[in-house]
Amino acid sequence: MKLTDSVSTIPLIGPKYAKILAGLGVEDLYDFLTYYPRTHFDSSKLVKIEDLRRNEKKAFRARINTFKSIKTRKRGFSIQTAVVEDESEQMEVVWFNQPYLEKTIKEGSDYIFIGKLNPKKLKPQVLSPEFEEIKEEQTHVGIISPIYPLTQGISNKWLRSRMKWLIDKMDYINDLKESYKQDFLQKYSLMQLKDTIKQIHFPDSQKLLKDAKYRLGFDELLKIQKQILKREKKRKNLKAKQLLANTREIEEFVNSLPYKLTKDQETACEEILKDLKKGSPARRLLSGDVGSGKTIVAMIAALNTALNGSQSIVLAPTTVLARQHFETFSTLLNKYKLKIKLITANSKYDKNDADILIGTHAILSQKDKIISNKLAFLIIDEQHRFGVKQRGEIQEFIDQKRSTSPHTLSMTATPIPRTLALTLFSDMQVSSIKSKPQKRKTTKTHLVPPEKRENAYKWIKQQIRENRTQVFWIAPLIEENEAIQAASIRELEKEFTAKFKDFNISTLHGKLSSEEKDKILEKFRNFEASKQQILLSTSVIEVGIDIPRANIIVIEGAERFGLAQLHQLRGRVGRAEEQGWCFLFTSDIPTDEQAARLKYFSEESDGFKIAEYDLHRRGPGEVYGTRQAGIPNLRFANLFDLELIKATKKAAKGS
């Protein structure tokens, strides 16, 4: 066998199952072996029947005394019951609509079951347990069993049995070989490849499962570290314009601002201005919480570039954000008489004489006119919000063959914890703005239970009437979807015709064109003229929308959003000196895990802490946008393990 052999090589995987697996991205033996479990369930510790509880699944061993299958009066419905016992007690086990069990279950044989007591029965009873007959080597229960990501048409039981067959035949896969030398494995305390694959799917102990995860995490980070080293080496061979710091003019500008910079902002400015002096292109990531003041830091760097006679380009992911930057730059830099131009999809750029060029990725479609010897500094705002194709165009733009390459500053409002900066962003210098402007108040966040929603509606109406407050009302979906129990824009539009019939409501979502979105947002911003009070929207308003009068945000289906995204949405309100309010509504009764997440979020306002909490649970790709940001969604690497990070850095340099 070879790793490139089709999955249909595995017994019982015919055309039907091969097609289902292909939908999961599993087409050959390599794909199958690396289709790792999303978690494991440890049923290796068995309890007695008398120790079973109603609130937690446990594994127990019992002998089947009797078994029967009964057809009910309801057509097509049957019940299967068994009486089982161990040395402590006898008990009934019940299944529904599984008549085939009559052919597989053997009276008098011992089985391992996983289940919990039926809370509605006084006598002990377990409903629909997982089970497997006792044998020399268990595949499903009585072990630390793998739980895989599934799709319609396959079950964990089916997938486990096929995986077990292939794991047992690994020695017959000719090209499945260890990629590291023995001394390398010993140096970094790594498990052998074949042992790793076996233990990640069917671990013999929690210790061996941990060792397998460590090896796979090491592999993930080593690959990233090698890519980073390659990029760093390439960049060292490029040249950039050296932009001297115009200290006196910059100090005058800072002193003229209507507010005082925070210590973090001052430090970030110093770091970026130091970057611009370098003869090779600097790459810096400016990470700052929502509303921490990243834009003014970028503006100071762009001003310094202009004072050096060079050009800056500011790229924003949306027309609205580009226009906001244009207005802010034009207003605050007015006295310097700089040529500041805005380029969007509808703009034409005929003469390359701008000191600061601000726009969307539409700038790149006119790059032949734009690229000039003046270009020295590129600012990319919320780079992860650009699409994959757009990011490729940005990189191509940076890599254009010219005498010098631009210094690059990327900005993100999703805070970057230190350990993440040391790994995924380690080819960039990272500046962090953790403090917020002194006058800004912390937005008050409330997780609203269903029974208190009406009270919330009344309070919101009162705020709109009495304080002329505007409201963002967010839904996770545009259209109603039977498969997903969550509020949609269309549902809210219907509900609001009755609930908020006396108020002016606009609707915004991703299916609208850029021009339509801009008009709706501009209308909402211009409250005095439009009197628009509520904006129904999807998460398209997540980044950069600044509407000072909007002090309330309601998030429907809050459990469907990641915490980092919720924090971004919450950052849309309380942007002036007024108190901001955020109300979290759930689609249904949240699970314990969802409730814990939302409770943490409602009590925590520090974006860095929220990002770390989210990272622990969902991985960087989910938090920072895998598809959009190109960040690998690390499955096994522990980004809070500094020793692992250091080890992979060392290994990358030595290999």
XYZ file of C-alpha atoms in Angstrom:
655
model
C 0.000 0.000 0.000
C 0.967 3.637 -0.534
C -0.209 6.859 1.112
C -1.526 8.008 -2.259
C -3.810 4.950 -2.603
C -7.528 5.731 -2.657
C -9.548 5.325 0.546
C -11.508 2.676 -1.330
C -8.488 0.432 -0.622
C -9.901 0.106 2.904
C -12.505 -2.679 3.251
C -16.167 -1.556 3.353
C -15.378 1.808 1.751
C -17.123 1.630 -1.598
C -18.104 4.436 -4.020
C -20.850 5.724 -1.694
C -18.600 6.168 1.355
C -15.645 7.342 -0.764
C -17.846 10.177 -2.050
C -18.921 11.152 1.485
C -15.291 11.141 2.678
C -14.219 13.219 -0.332
C -16.662 15.859 0.900
C -14.558 15.987 4.082
C -11.359 16.356 2.064
C -10.407 12.699 2.606
C -9.492 10.990 -0.664
C -6.378 8.885 -0.070
C -4.769 6.925 2.784
C -2.690 9.926 3.872
C -5.848 12.050 4.192
C -7.524 9.264 6.162
C -4.646 8.748 8.612
C -4.388 12.501 9.195
C -8.132 12.941 9.701
C -7.521 13.416 13.395
C -10.147 13.233 16.156
C -11.568 16.541 17.356
C -11.572 15.166 20.909
C -11.528 11.910 22.885
C -13.896 10.318 25.389
C -12.220 8.335 28.144
C -14.333 5.327 29.096
C -11.367 3.210 30.165
C -12.302 3.459 33.835
C -15.319 1.226 34.471
C -17.830 1.701 37.292
C -20.471 -0.624 38.743
C -24.163 -0.244 37.917
C -24.842 0.954 41.462
C -22.398 3.872 40.846
C -24.176 5.239 37.760
C -25.528 8.792 37.967
C -28.190 10.857 36.175
C -25.981 13.820 35.202
C -22.881 12.196 33.716
C -22.124 9.401 31.282
C -20.100 6.528 32.728
C -18.774 3.252 31.332
C -19.797 -0.002 32.990
C -19.434 -3.715 32.295
C -22.503 -5.946 32.485
C -23.857 -9.280 31.252
C -27.013 -9.364 29.122
C -29.522 -11.690 30.772
C -32.462 -11.166 28.394
C -33.097 -9.191 25.212
C -36.281 -8.552 23.220
C -37.443 -6.319 20.355
C -41.075 -5.098 20.412
C -43.054 -3.564 17.556
C -45.399 -0.860 18.809
C -48.805 0.176 17.496
C -47.169 3.230 15.975
C -46.231 2.227 12.453
C -42.496 1.799 11.875
C -41.649 2.279 15.559
C -40.031 -0.380 17.732
C -38.428 -0.647 21.149
C -35.518 -2.880 22.128
C -34.999 -3.756 25.792
C -32.397 -5.766 27.655
C -31.986 -6.717 31.296
C -28.318 -6.458 32.266
C -26.504 -7.094 35.536
C -23.151 -7.006 37.236
C -22.143 -8.042 40.752
C -23.764 -4.908 42.235
C -27.210 -4.638 40.609
C -29.621 -5.504 37.788
C -30.948 -2.878 35.383
C -32.967 -2.286 32.207
C -31.363 -0.897 29.025
C -33.576 0.537 26.264
C -33.015 1.409 22.588
C -35.454 2.826 20.030
C -35.922 1.758 16.391
C -32.907 -0.544 16.279
C -34.477 -3.937 15.408
C -31.176 -5.123 13.877
C -29.826 -5.458 17.442
C -31.827 -8.690 17.687
C -29.269 -10.274 15.341
C -26.157 -8.836 16.981
C -26.782 -8.856 20.755
C -26.076 -12.164 22.468
C -27.791 -13.136 25.691
C -25.309 -14.398 28.267
C -22.409 -12.337 26.842
C -20.548 -9.528 28.580
C -20.590 -6.003 27.131
C -19.234 -2.572 28.006
C -21.879 0.174 27.956
C -21.620 3.981 28.132
C -24.618 5.880 29.453
C -26.291 7.664 32.325
C -29.434 6.912 34.337
C -32.797 8.029 32.977
C -33.802 10.918 35.327
C -37.509 10.204 34.722
C -37.388 6.696 36.213
C -37.080 5.694 39.852
C -35.710 2.269 38.981
C -32.304 2.347 37.272
C -32.627 2.512 33.510
C -30.247 3.626 30.742
C -31.528 4.872 27.371
C -29.704 4.329 24.051
C -26.237 3.571 25.430
C -23.161 3.073 23.293
C -21.974 -0.497 23.714
C -19.512 -3.104 22.516
C -19.031 -6.772 23.317
C -16.031 -7.578 25.489
C -13.121 -8.730 23.322
C -9.357 -8.877 23.384
C -9.029 -5.319 22.026
C -11.881 -2.793 22.224
C -12.540 -0.343 19.371
C -15.375 1.858 20.654
C -15.902 1.670 24.423
C -13.838 0.822 27.472
C -10.956 2.797 25.959
C -9.958 6.399 25.300
C -12.044 6.528 22.137
C -11.642 9.060 19.297
C -14.514 11.429 18.487
C -14.236 12.595 14.872
C -15.730 15.537 12.986
C -18.626 13.948 11.091
C -20.955 14.609 8.211
C -24.291 13.120 7.198
C -23.917 9.490 6.224
C -21.088 8.430 8.505
C -20.962 7.724 12.235
C -18.144 7.641 14.758
C -18.613 3.898 15.095
C -18.197 3.346 11.347
C -15.236 5.717 11.085
C -13.489 4.189 14.091
C -13.781 0.669 12.718
C -12.292 1.707 9.338
C -9.536 3.706 11.058
C -8.719 0.766 13.326
C -8.282 -1.479 10.278
C -5.848 0.961 8.666
C -3.904 1.636 11.879
C -3.403 -2.121 12.309
C -2.034 -2.278 8.711
C 0.317 0.746 8.969
C 3.437 -1.406 8.595
C 2.238 -2.368 5.097
C 2.158 1.268 3.904
C 5.536 1.412 2.163
C 6.032 5.181 2.056
C 4.860 5.959 5.604
C 8.279 6.802 7.008
C 9.689 8.929 9.784
C 10.782 12.368 8.521
C 13.166 13.085 11.418
C 16.438 11.403 12.273
C 16.657 9.439 15.496
C 18.979 11.928 17.221
C 16.540 14.766 16.320
C 13.644 12.833 17.900
C 15.678 12.281 21.050
C 16.914 15.882 21.213
C 13.368 17.283 21.193
C 11.712 14.352 23.052
C 9.433 13.482 20.137
C 7.390 10.326 19.632
C 8.015 8.232 16.491
C 5.658 8.998 13.586
C 3.822 5.636 13.482
C 3.420 5.620 17.259
C 2.085 9.193 17.048
C -0.564 8.223 14.484
C -1.665 5.215 16.535
C -1.782 7.098 19.820
C -3.671 10.112 18.443
C -6.404 7.813 17.101
C -6.411 5.024 19.707
C -4.358 6.136 22.724
C -3.285 3.520 25.227
C -3.168 6.111 28.025
C -3.664 9.819 28.657
C 0.142 10.202 28.907
C 0.679 8.707 25.436
C -2.158 10.828 24.019
C -0.422 13.929 25.414
C 2.894 12.846 23.849
C 1.205 12.302 20.461
C -0.400 15.760 20.598
C 2.991 17.268 21.497
C 4.620 15.657 18.439
C 1.867 16.890 16.113
C 1.985 20.362 17.678
C 5.749 20.418 17.211
C 5.295 19.508 13.528
C 2.740 22.314 13.059
C 4.922 25.003 14.608
C 8.146 23.799 12.962
C 6.522 24.157 9.543
C 5.492 27.736 10.385
C 8.911 28.625 11.803
C 10.614 27.405 8.600
C 8.275 29.510 6.448
C 8.999 32.564 8.609
C 12.779 32.074 8.336
C 12.449 31.820 4.559
C 10.494 35.094 4.404
C 12.986 36.834 6.714
C 15.930 35.716 4.581
C 14.238 37.006 1.422
C 13.445 40.368 3.011
C 17.012 40.930 4.210
C 18.117 41.045 0.581
C 15.684 43.875 -0.239
C 16.293 47.599 0.158
C 13.970 50.288 1.536
C 14.077 54.060 1.755
C 15.580 55.334 4.986
C 13.127 57.827 6.460
C 14.607 59.991 9.174
C 12.496 60.941 12.178
C 11.405 64.601 11.994
C 11.289 64.841 15.766
C 10.437 68.550 16.105
C 7.561 68.520 13.591
C 6.165 65.289 15.015
C 6.219 66.689 18.561
C 4.423 69.834 17.357
C 1.752 67.708 15.683
C 1.258 65.529 18.782
C 0.971 68.600 21.003
C -1.672 70.071 18.663
C -3.976 67.058 19.031
C -7.209 67.550 21.035
C -6.134 64.708 23.361
C -2.971 63.352 24.943
C -1.429 60.180 23.580
C -1.285 57.227 25.953
C 2.069 55.773 26.964
C 1.456 52.740 24.711
C 0.707 54.996 21.730
C 3.902 56.972 22.329
C 5.941 53.754 22.530
C 4.374 52.404 19.322
C 5.172 55.673 17.516
C 8.810 55.507 18.644
C 9.094 51.885 17.487
C 7.587 52.587 14.045
C 9.675 55.725 13.449
C 12.754 53.678 14.348
C 11.655 51.050 11.768
C 11.408 53.682 9.053
C 15.081 54.573 9.464
C 16.147 51.095 8.349
C 17.675 50.385 4.958
C 15.755 47.106 4.578
C 11.932 46.930 4.531
C 10.555 46.761 8.067
C 7.421 44.754 8.835
C 5.510 45.672 11.967
C 2.157 44.569 13.362
C 0.305 47.169 15.431
C -2.052 45.296 17.713
C -4.506 47.283 19.760
C -7.827 46.786 21.442
C -10.982 48.293 19.953
C -10.798 52.069 20.319
C -7.214 52.103 21.608
C -6.083 54.692 19.033
C -4.135 52.792 16.368
C -5.155 55.167 13.553
C -3.426 58.212 15.059
C -0.213 56.188 15.467
C -0.336 55.194 11.785
C -1.071 58.823 10.866
C 2.025 60.053 12.707
C 4.152 57.557 10.770
C 2.528 58.647 7.469
C 3.164 62.315 8.338
C 6.822 61.559 9.013
C 7.016 59.772 5.647
C 5.559 62.820 3.891
C 7.998 65.124 5.687
C 10.746 62.971 4.144
C 9.318 63.681 0.689
C 7.958 60.133 0.309
C 4.526 58.599 -0.188
C 2.354 56.455 2.107
C -0.533 54.226 1.043
C -3.283 53.269 3.488
C -5.310 50.170 2.539
C -8.670 49.538 4.255
C -10.941 46.484 3.794
C -14.142 48.495 3.217
C -15.089 51.719 1.457
C -16.686 53.031 4.655
C -13.495 52.525 6.657
C -11.360 54.011 3.863
C -13.589 57.092 3.794
C -13.399 57.417 7.599
C -9.593 57.301 7.433
C -9.606 59.878 4.625
C -11.770 62.266 6.671
C -9.648 61.784 9.813
C -6.307 62.225 8.015
C -7.582 65.241 6.048
C -8.903 66.961 9.176
C -5.964 66.397 11.509
C -3.229 66.965 8.897
C -4.944 69.989 7.359
C -2.275 72.561 8.284
C 0.491 70.622 6.513
C -1.083 71.215 3.074
C -0.416 67.590 2.102
C -2.030 66.012 -0.948
C -4.282 63.326 0.548
C -6.387 61.359 -1.941
C -9.126 58.744 -1.625
C -9.370 55.823 -4.069
C -12.370 53.481 -4.059
C -13.962 51.285 -6.726
C -15.547 54.338 -8.376
C -12.439 56.537 -8.307
C -9.988 57.301 -11.058
C -6.412 58.148 -10.212
C -4.872 60.086 -13.080
C -1.869 61.715 -11.482
C 0.474 60.116 -8.980
C 1.200 63.158 -6.858
C -0.414 62.177 -3.518
C 1.595 62.346 -0.314
C -0.894 59.995 1.347
C -3.125 57.747 -0.725
C -6.049 56.128 1.137
C -8.408 53.514 -0.258
C -9.660 49.986 -0.616
C -7.951 47.212 -2.576
C -9.240 49.108 -5.653
C -5.923 50.962 -5.353
C -4.211 47.769 -6.493
C -6.194 47.614 -9.730
C -4.481 50.874 -10.687
C -1.076 49.945 -9.337
C 0.715 50.656 -12.628
C -0.229 54.327 -12.227
C 0.294 54.358 -8.476
C 3.676 52.702 -8.015
C 6.282 55.427 -8.069
C 9.666 56.152 -6.639
C 7.922 58.168 -3.931
C 6.249 55.109 -2.346
C 8.015 54.216 0.908
C 5.385 53.179 3.439
C 2.353 50.855 3.239
C -0.275 50.743 6.008
C -2.718 47.807 5.911
C -5.692 48.153 8.234
C -7.313 44.892 9.398
C -5.408 42.780 6.877
C -7.294 39.623 7.905
C -10.492 41.235 6.585
C -9.172 41.180 3.032
C -10.034 38.126 0.939
C -7.448 35.531 -0.064
C -7.210 36.944 -3.613
C -6.915 40.503 -2.314
C -4.147 39.517 0.115
C -2.303 37.910 -2.778
C -2.583 41.189 -4.698
C -1.264 43.121 -1.679
C 1.739 40.795 -1.392
C 2.366 41.051 -5.135
C 2.160 44.826 -4.756
C 4.794 44.743 -1.992
C 7.028 42.362 -3.974
C 6.995 44.451 -7.204
C 10.465 44.681 -8.713
C 11.626 48.224 -8.021
C 14.712 49.814 -6.566
C 13.220 49.866 -3.050
C 10.419 48.024 -1.227
C 7.986 49.798 1.119
C 8.118 49.508 4.882
C 4.884 47.801 5.972
C 2.668 48.421 8.990
C -0.298 46.049 9.493
C -2.947 46.975 12.050
C -5.401 44.700 13.831
C -8.037 45.385 16.466
C -7.909 41.753 17.578
C -5.187 41.818 20.256
C -2.171 39.557 19.729
C -1.037 37.767 22.908
C 2.742 37.520 23.376
C 2.988 33.802 22.626
C 1.091 34.255 19.358
C 3.422 37.099 18.408
C 6.383 34.767 19.015
C 5.032 32.179 16.581
C 2.575 33.101 13.833
C 3.754 36.716 13.642
C 7.406 36.276 14.542
C 8.631 37.562 11.153
C 7.100 40.898 12.145
C 7.935 43.233 14.975
C 4.851 43.632 17.176
C 3.704 46.790 18.931
C 0.767 46.569 21.314
C -1.533 49.319 22.527
C -3.211 47.997 25.649
C -4.398 51.204 27.299
C -7.416 53.183 26.101
C -7.966 56.950 26.043
C -8.701 58.155 29.595
C -12.144 59.628 28.881
C -13.522 56.483 27.227
C -15.914 54.532 29.433
C -16.063 50.738 29.543
C -19.115 49.421 27.688
C -21.488 47.658 30.080
C -22.367 44.160 28.854
C -25.395 42.102 29.900
C -26.302 38.510 29.066
C -30.107 38.775 28.831
C -32.167 35.674 29.725
C -35.308 35.064 27.601
C -37.662 36.105 30.393
C -36.031 39.573 30.604
C -36.054 40.429 26.908
C -39.253 42.475 27.098
C -37.681 44.596 29.838
C -34.647 45.113 27.605
C -36.883 46.221 24.711
C -38.639 48.769 26.947
C -35.332 50.152 28.240
C -33.886 50.453 24.710
C -37.004 52.297 23.480
C -36.713 54.675 26.420
C -33.038 55.408 25.628
C -33.840 56.115 21.979
C -36.681 58.499 22.892
C -35.093 60.303 25.826
C -31.388 60.364 24.903
C -31.657 60.261 21.091
C -29.460 57.170 21.158
C -28.907 55.036 18.044
C -28.839 51.223 18.179
C -26.969 48.515 16.272
C -29.046 45.310 16.238
C -26.972 42.340 15.050
C -28.164 38.963 13.729
C -25.931 36.016 12.714
C -27.966 35.216 9.572
C -29.514 37.126 6.664
C -32.215 34.624 5.709
C -34.169 32.214 7.910
C -32.615 28.726 7.996
C -34.441 25.671 9.323
C -31.150 23.863 9.949
C -29.795 26.689 12.119
C -31.804 27.861 15.096
C -30.716 31.497 15.124
C -32.246 34.914 14.486
C -32.023 36.287 10.951
C -32.281 39.779 9.496
C -35.481 38.798 7.687
C -37.124 37.541 10.902
C -36.163 40.695 12.773
C -37.546 42.880 9.990
C -40.915 41.149 10.417
C -40.830 41.331 14.232
C -39.755 44.968 14.329
C -42.721 46.144 12.267
C -44.730 45.475 15.452
C -42.148 45.777 18.253
C -40.542 49.014 17.045
C -43.243 50.380 14.735
C -42.701 53.960 15.940
C -38.988 53.967 15.103
C -36.952 54.481 11.927
C -35.102 51.284 10.991
C -32.455 50.527 8.330
C -31.137 47.137 7.225
C -27.551 46.260 6.288
C -25.989 42.938 5.273
C -23.270 41.337 3.147
C -25.431 40.700 0.073
C -25.739 44.428 -0.597
C -23.294 46.136 -2.947
C -20.533 48.352 -1.543
C -22.378 51.425 -2.790
C -25.609 50.363 -1.060
C -23.786 49.644 2.213
C -22.072 53.036 2.091
C -25.368 54.860 1.549
C -27.088 53.036 4.414
C -24.211 53.673 6.839
C -23.875 57.305 5.787
C -27.609 57.765 6.335
C -27.339 56.127 9.777
C -24.342 58.295 10.689
C -26.095 61.506 9.611
C -28.725 61.227 12.349
C -29.800 64.876 12.340
C -30.929 64.586 8.732
C -32.147 60.973 8.520
C -33.438 60.312 12.070
C -32.426 56.645 11.598
C -32.597 55.080 15.072
C -31.973 51.330 14.625
C -29.653 49.586 12.193
C -30.435 45.892 11.680
C -27.218 44.308 10.490
C -25.079 41.203 10.233
C -21.485 41.312 11.467
C -20.441 43.425 8.434
C -20.257 46.381 10.853
C -17.683 44.488 12.931
C -14.649 46.545 11.925
C -14.013 50.262 11.874
C -17.545 51.680 11.837
C -17.519 54.814 13.985
C -20.938 56.320 14.740
C -20.633 58.395 17.932
C -24.377 58.547 18.653
C -24.695 54.725 18.580
C -24.338 53.743 22.229
C -26.335 50.489 22.290
C -25.634 47.226 20.492
C -27.886 44.168 20.714
C -26.379 40.863 19.521
C -28.878 38.123 18.670
C -27.637 34.509 18.713
C -24.595 35.649 20.685
C -23.535 32.028 21.283
C -22.867 31.679 17.531
C -20.076 34.281 17.565
C -16.508 33.858 18.783
C -15.521 36.053 21.725
C -13.020 38.031 19.638
C -15.798 38.830 17.148
C -18.209 39.748 19.951
C -15.536 42.097 21.317
C -15.167 43.719 17.896
C -18.921 44.196 17.671
C -19.069 45.607 21.192
C -16.389 48.086 20.142
C -18.854 49.760 17.776
C -20.556 51.499 20.723
C -19.380 53.818 23.463
C -16.859 55.392 21.074
C -17.463 58.935 22.251
C -17.460 59.873 25.936
C -20.962 58.479 26.452
C -21.720 55.199 28.243
C -21.960 52.221 25.861
C -24.297 49.251 26.360
C -24.091 45.743 24.900
C -26.941 43.210 25.250
C -26.364 39.544 24.440
C -29.403 37.516 23.380
C -29.117 33.754 22.809
C -31.035 31.741 20.187
C -32.022 29.080 22.707
C -30.993 27.945 26.172
C -27.173 27.934 25.827
C -25.090 24.888 26.692
C -22.976 25.042 29.858
C -19.891 25.789 27.739
C -21.637 28.559 25.800
C -23.063 30.073 28.971
C -19.595 30.063 30.579
C -18.081 31.803 27.524
C -20.751 34.481 27.400
C -20.598 35.043 31.159
C -16.818 35.529 30.911
C -17.280 37.953 28.027
C -19.944 39.977 29.836
C -17.629 40.414 32.824
C -14.364 41.085 30.932
C -13.556 44.195 28.876
C -9.828 43.601 28.254
C -9.441 42.522 24.625
C -6.089 40.817 25.293
C -7.567 38.619 28.004
C -10.579 37.829 25.799
C -8.294 36.892 22.880
C -6.277 34.536 25.106
C -9.451 32.953 26.507
C -10.751 32.460 22.951
C -7.408 31.103 21.739
C -7.389 28.407 24.415
C -10.752 27.142 23.235
C -10.891 27.711 19.484
C -7.391 28.117 18.038
C -5.847 31.084 16.183
C -7.438 30.318 12.821
C -10.916 30.637 14.316
C -10.076 33.731 16.378
C -8.162 35.621 13.691
C -9.979 34.232 10.642
C -8.341 31.198 9.035
C -9.803 31.599 5.573
C -9.395 35.337 5.444
C -6.107 35.749 7.262
C -4.282 32.687 6.010
C -3.540 31.761 9.606
C -3.323 27.998 10.084
C -5.933 26.704 12.474
C -3.466 24.849 14.660
C -4.991 21.640 15.969
C -2.363 20.519 18.432
C 0.244 23.229 19.025
C -0.160 24.864 22.406
C 0.450 28.551 21.759
C 0.872 29.157 25.470
C 3.773 26.710 25.708
C 6.841 28.964 25.491
C 9.200 25.991 25.696
C 7.583 24.417 22.622
C 7.835 27.721 20.747
C 11.526 28.081 21.626
C 12.225 24.457 20.686
C 10.653 24.790 17.215
C 12.485 28.074 16.600
C 15.774 26.383 17.464
C 14.930 23.333 15.344
C 14.000 25.505 12.337
C 17.312 27.367 12.458
C 19.268 24.139 12.829
C 17.560 22.207 10.026
